[in-house]
């Protein structure tokens, strides 16, 4: 694994947890705790040294601890070919639906938005993923979730996806993806952070070499960095106090 100081990463996670606890305490005092419907999600934020030359498909990263709990509601959108197979599958708080309904132009955007808001997460069949965002509106992009590749046991594929996070390779130089929520505790979050960084090494081009900085944050916090790639020795310039300047020569050259 890359030379990441996970002790710094742990301290950054602790700071985010303490911040969220402080915000919740203030909300209780102001009787506005109902604004905190869900625990704050913590994301790993990655800054790259340069853009990826080619667009890569979203990557699934297996986590040590899942943040999609049995209490969360999950919508799984499958291709039409799996309609009959998913009718016999029963998973608590998981609803299967085919893609046909969502690409129906007679369904208004408001209907799609209301439907999406009734679920905590959305998982999309890899077969229909290229078309799902345009067909269902940007509201579905804002829902935390990912891509399911259905091979073999459908129920197992869904559970594997629920135990994972998904890394979407950007067209720019920054990316972020969730690793857990503050209620999981620092130890579980730290183990998920290790798994996420291992996934970065596995899926990014040139492994970890193109990573500039790593940090963790919530939706409302600043980014707390815990890793920064130092420049190579040949890229380091001498500082001013290490260079002997010939003041007389410079003054003569400037005609002073």
Short mmCIF file of C-alpha atoms in Angstrom, two decimals:
data_model
loop_
_atom_site.label_atom_id
_atom_site.label_comp_id
_atom_site.label_asym_id
_atom_site.label_seq_id
_atom_site.Cartn_x
_atom_site.Cartn_y
_atom_site.Cartn_z
CA UNK A 1 0.00 0.00 0.00
CA UNK A 2 1.10 3.57 -0.64
CA UNK A 3 3.11 5.39 2.04
CA UNK A 4 0.06 7.00 3.63
CA UNK A 5 0.19 8.12 7.26
CA UNK A 6 -3.01 6.53 8.52
CA UNK A 7 -2.48 8.07 11.95
CA UNK A 8 -3.08 11.45 10.33
CA UNK A 9 -6.05 9.98 8.53
CA UNK A 10 -7.46 8.76 11.85
CA UNK A 11 -7.05 12.20 13.40
CA UNK A 12 -8.85 13.77 10.43
CA UNK A 13 -11.73 11.31 10.86
CA UNK A 14 -11.88 12.08 14.59
CA UNK A 15 -12.14 15.79 13.81
CA UNK A 16 -15.06 15.23 11.45
CA UNK A 17 -16.86 13.04 14.00
CA UNK A 18 -16.37 15.64 16.76
CA UNK A 19 -17.60 18.39 14.44
CA UNK A 20 -20.75 16.45 13.62
CA UNK A 21 -21.38 15.72 17.31
CA UNK A 22 -21.00 19.44 18.06
CA UNK A 23 -23.47 20.35 15.31
CA UNK A 24 -25.98 17.82 16.61
CA UNK A 25 -25.63 19.17 20.15
CA UNK A 26 -26.27 22.71 18.92
CA UNK A 27 -29.26 21.47 16.94
CA UNK A 28 -30.71 19.85 20.07
CA UNK A 29 -30.35 23.12 21.96
CA UNK A 30 -32.15 24.98 19.17
CA UNK A 31 -34.75 22.23 18.74
CA UNK A 32 -33.76 21.74 15.10
CA UNK A 33 -32.49 18.17 15.34
CA UNK A 34 -35.08 17.08 12.77
CA UNK A 35 -32.81 18.63 10.13
CA UNK A 36 -30.37 15.76 10.73
CA UNK A 37 -32.37 12.99 9.10
CA UNK A 38 -29.33 10.86 8.35
CA UNK A 39 -25.82 10.64 9.74
CA UNK A 40 -23.35 12.81 7.86
CA UNK A 41 -21.58 10.90 5.11
CA UNK A 42 -17.77 11.06 5.05
CA UNK A 43 -16.09 11.00 1.64
CA UNK A 44 -12.53 10.41 0.54
CA UNK A 45 -11.44 13.31 -1.65
CA UNK A 46 -8.63 12.69 -4.15
CA UNK A 47 -6.70 15.28 -6.13
CA UNK A 48 -4.83 13.90 -9.14
CA UNK A 49 -1.60 15.20 -10.65
CA UNK A 50 -3.13 15.15 -14.10
CA UNK A 51 -6.33 14.11 -15.85
CA UNK A 52 -6.92 10.55 -16.97
CA UNK A 53 -6.25 10.24 -20.69
CA UNK A 54 -9.25 7.99 -21.20
CA UNK A 55 -12.66 7.85 -19.57
CA UNK A 56 -12.93 4.82 -17.30
CA UNK A 57 -16.07 3.04 -16.18
CA UNK A 58 -17.14 3.40 -12.52
CA UNK A 59 -15.22 1.05 -10.23
CA UNK A 60 -16.63 -0.90 -7.29
CA UNK A 61 -14.47 -0.88 -4.16
CA UNK A 62 -15.23 -3.46 -1.48
CA UNK A 63 -15.34 -1.91 1.99
CA UNK A 64 -14.57 -3.50 5.35
CA UNK A 65 -17.81 -2.17 6.84
CA UNK A 66 -20.93 -1.33 4.84
CA UNK A 67 -22.72 1.96 5.36
CA UNK A 68 -25.95 0.84 3.66
CA UNK A 69 -27.76 -0.60 6.67
CA UNK A 70 -30.87 -2.84 6.72
CA UNK A 71 -32.85 0.25 7.77
CA UNK A 72 -31.97 2.08 4.53
CA UNK A 73 -34.30 1.77 1.56
CA UNK A 74 -32.66 0.76 -1.70
CA UNK A 75 -33.99 0.88 -5.25
CA UNK A 76 -32.40 -1.54 -7.71
CA UNK A 77 -33.02 -0.74 -11.38
CA UNK A 78 -32.54 -3.78 -13.62
CA UNK A 79 -32.73 -4.44 -17.33
CA UNK A 80 -35.96 -5.79 -18.77
CA UNK A 81 -34.38 -9.21 -19.31
CA UNK A 82 -34.15 -9.74 -15.52
CA UNK A 83 -37.75 -8.76 -14.74
CA UNK A 84 -39.04 -12.28 -14.12
CA UNK A 85 -35.97 -13.34 -12.13
CA UNK A 86 -36.13 -10.47 -9.63
CA UNK A 87 -39.84 -11.04 -8.96
CA UNK A 88 -38.93 -14.03 -6.79
CA UNK A 89 -36.18 -12.25 -4.81
CA UNK A 90 -37.04 -10.76 -1.41
CA UNK A 91 -34.48 -8.56 0.36
CA UNK A 92 -35.61 -6.35 3.28
CA UNK A 93 -36.09 -2.69 2.24
CA UNK A 94 -34.88 -3.43 -1.31
CA UNK A 95 -37.19 -2.75 -4.26
CA UNK A 96 -36.54 -4.02 -7.78
CA UNK A 97 -37.83 -2.13 -10.80
CA UNK A 98 -37.17 -2.37 -14.51
CA UNK A 99 -35.68 0.38 -16.60
CA UNK A 100 -38.66 0.54 -18.97
CA UNK A 101 -40.72 2.63 -16.57
CA UNK A 102 -38.02 5.25 -16.14
CA UNK A 103 -37.35 5.81 -19.82
CA UNK A 104 -41.06 6.29 -20.49
CA UNK A 105 -41.47 9.87 -21.73
CA UNK A 106 -44.99 10.00 -20.38
CA UNK A 107 -43.50 9.97 -16.85
CA UNK A 108 -42.83 13.55 -15.81
CA UNK A 109 -39.65 14.71 -14.17
CA UNK A 110 -41.61 15.55 -11.02
CA UNK A 111 -42.83 11.97 -10.80
CA UNK A 112 -39.30 10.69 -11.20
CA UNK A 113 -38.02 13.12 -8.57
CA UNK A 114 -40.70 12.10 -6.06
CA UNK A 115 -39.98 8.45 -6.72
CA UNK A 116 -36.24 8.94 -6.20
CA UNK A 117 -36.69 10.88 -2.98
CA UNK A 118 -38.49 7.94 -1.39
CA UNK A 119 -35.29 5.84 -1.42
CA UNK A 120 -31.98 6.30 0.37
CA UNK A 121 -29.84 4.62 -2.30
CA UNK A 122 -30.15 3.65 -5.94
CA UNK A 123 -28.28 0.77 -7.56
CA UNK A 124 -28.34 0.49 -11.34
CA UNK A 125 -27.78 -2.51 -13.57
CA UNK A 126 -24.55 -2.05 -15.49
CA UNK A 127 -26.37 -2.90 -18.73
CA UNK A 128 -28.68 0.13 -18.49
CA UNK A 129 -26.32 2.49 -16.63
CA UNK A 130 -25.12 4.39 -19.75
CA UNK A 131 -28.69 5.54 -20.38
CA UNK A 132 -30.14 5.83 -16.89
CA UNK A 133 -28.95 9.35 -16.02
CA UNK A 134 -30.34 10.98 -19.16
CA UNK A 135 -33.58 9.03 -18.97
CA UNK A 136 -34.32 9.69 -15.30
CA UNK A 137 -33.05 13.22 -14.74
CA UNK A 138 -30.24 14.67 -12.65
CA UNK A 139 -32.04 13.95 -9.39
CA UNK A 140 -30.94 10.32 -9.71
CA UNK A 141 -27.32 11.39 -10.01
CA UNK A 142 -27.56 12.98 -6.58
CA UNK A 143 -28.64 9.75 -4.93
CA UNK A 144 -25.84 7.79 -3.33
CA UNK A 145 -25.50 4.42 -4.95
CA UNK A 146 -23.65 2.63 -7.67
CA UNK A 147 -23.50 0.08 -10.43
CA UNK A 148 -24.40 -3.60 -10.20
CA UNK A 149 -22.96 -6.15 -12.58
CA UNK A 150 -25.38 -9.08 -12.50
CA UNK A 151 -23.42 -12.27 -13.02
CA UNK A 152 -24.80 -15.46 -11.52
CA UNK A 153 -26.62 -15.10 -8.20
CA UNK A 154 -28.61 -11.84 -8.40
CA UNK A 155 -29.17 -11.59 -4.65
CA UNK A 156 -25.44 -11.97 -3.97
CA UNK A 157 -24.65 -9.29 -6.55
CA UNK A 158 -26.99 -6.87 -4.78
CA UNK A 159 -25.47 -7.61 -1.36
CA UNK A 160 -21.95 -7.16 -2.75
CA UNK A 161 -22.94 -3.78 -4.16
CA UNK A 162 -24.46 -2.75 -0.83
CA UNK A 163 -21.16 -3.64 0.87
CA UNK A 164 -19.16 -1.43 -1.49
CA UNK A 165 -18.53 2.13 -2.53
CA UNK A 166 -18.20 3.28 -6.12
CA UNK A 167 -15.45 5.40 -7.62
CA UNK A 168 -16.41 7.44 -10.65
CA UNK A 169 -13.32 8.49 -12.61
CA UNK A 170 -13.76 12.20 -13.46
CA UNK A 171 -12.90 14.14 -16.58
CA UNK A 172 -11.01 16.60 -14.34
CA UNK A 173 -8.38 16.17 -11.65
CA UNK A 174 -10.51 15.68 -8.51
CA UNK A 175 -12.78 12.88 -7.41
CA UNK A 176 -14.55 11.86 -4.22
CA UNK A 177 -16.61 8.93 -3.06
CA UNK A 178 -18.23 7.95 0.28
CA UNK A 179 -16.47 5.65 2.72
CA UNK A 180 -19.02 5.68 5.56
CA UNK A 181 -20.97 7.87 7.94
CA UNK A 182 -20.00 9.42 11.26
CA UNK A 183 -22.17 7.02 13.27
CA UNK A 184 -19.97 4.08 12.24
CA UNK A 185 -17.18 5.15 14.60
CA UNK A 186 -13.57 6.01 13.90
CA UNK A 187 -12.21 2.45 13.83
CA UNK A 188 -14.71 1.24 11.23
CA UNK A 189 -14.19 4.41 9.19
CA UNK A 190 -10.42 3.96 9.33
CA UNK A 191 -10.71 0.38 8.03
CA UNK A 192 -12.95 1.62 5.21
CA UNK A 193 -10.41 4.34 4.46
CA UNK A 194 -7.69 1.71 4.09
CA UNK A 195 -9.91 -0.32 1.77
CA UNK A 196 -10.73 2.77 -0.32
CA UNK A 197 -7.05 3.66 -0.76
CA UNK A 198 -6.30 0.07 -1.72
CA UNK A 199 -9.00 0.42 -4.37
CA UNK A 200 -7.35 3.60 -5.64
CA UNK A 201 -4.08 1.74 -6.09
CA UNK A 202 -5.86 -1.03 -7.93
CA UNK A 203 -7.99 0.97 -10.34
CA UNK A 204 -6.22 4.25 -11.08
CA UNK A 205 -3.89 4.37 -14.08
CA UNK A 206 -0.24 4.24 -12.93
CA UNK A 207 -1.55 2.92 -9.58
CA UNK A 208 -0.92 5.48 -6.83
CA UNK A 209 1.61 7.50 -8.78
CA UNK A 210 -0.92 10.00 -10.14
CA UNK A 211 -2.36 10.89 -6.70
CA UNK A 212 -1.37 14.36 -5.48
CA UNK A 213 -3.37 14.71 -2.24
CA UNK A 214 -5.84 12.75 -0.14
CA UNK A 215 -8.33 14.17 2.32
CA UNK A 216 -11.63 13.43 4.05
CA UNK A 217 -14.68 15.65 4.35
CA UNK A 218 -18.42 15.79 4.84
CA UNK A 219 -20.84 17.69 2.63
CA UNK A 220 -20.61 20.78 4.88
CA UNK A 221 -17.02 20.62 6.14
CA UNK A 222 -13.72 21.68 4.68
CA UNK A 223 -11.37 19.08 3.24
CA UNK A 224 -8.98 17.68 5.87
CA UNK A 225 -5.87 16.46 4.01
CA UNK A 226 -3.70 13.68 5.41
CA UNK A 227 -1.50 12.80 2.43
CA UNK A 228 0.46 14.88 -0.03
CA UNK A 229 2.78 13.60 -2.72
CA UNK A 230 6.18 15.25 -2.45
CA UNK A 231 7.86 16.43 -5.67
CA UNK A 232 10.61 14.36 -7.18
CA UNK A 233 14.20 15.31 -6.39
CA UNK A 234 14.83 16.63 -9.90
CA UNK A 235 11.81 18.95 -9.55
CA UNK A 236 13.04 20.60 -6.35
CA UNK A 237 14.62 24.02 -6.82
CA UNK A 238 17.22 25.55 -4.58
CA UNK A 239 15.90 28.09 -2.10
CA UNK A 240 17.19 31.65 -2.06
CA UNK A 241 19.31 31.15 1.05
CA UNK A 242 21.15 28.27 -0.59
CA UNK A 243 22.16 30.22 -3.71
CA UNK A 244 25.13 32.59 -3.50
CA UNK A 245 24.33 35.75 -5.42
CA UNK A 246 27.04 38.00 -6.87
CA UNK A 247 25.46 41.34 -5.95
CA UNK A 248 28.17 43.38 -7.64
CA UNK A 249 27.79 41.48 -10.90
CA UNK A 250 24.03 41.87 -10.84
CA UNK A 251 24.27 45.62 -10.15
CA UNK A 252 26.78 46.06 -12.99
CA UNK A 253 24.53 44.11 -15.35
CA UNK A 254 21.57 46.29 -14.38
CA UNK A 255 23.72 49.42 -14.90
CA UNK A 256 23.17 50.65 -11.32
#
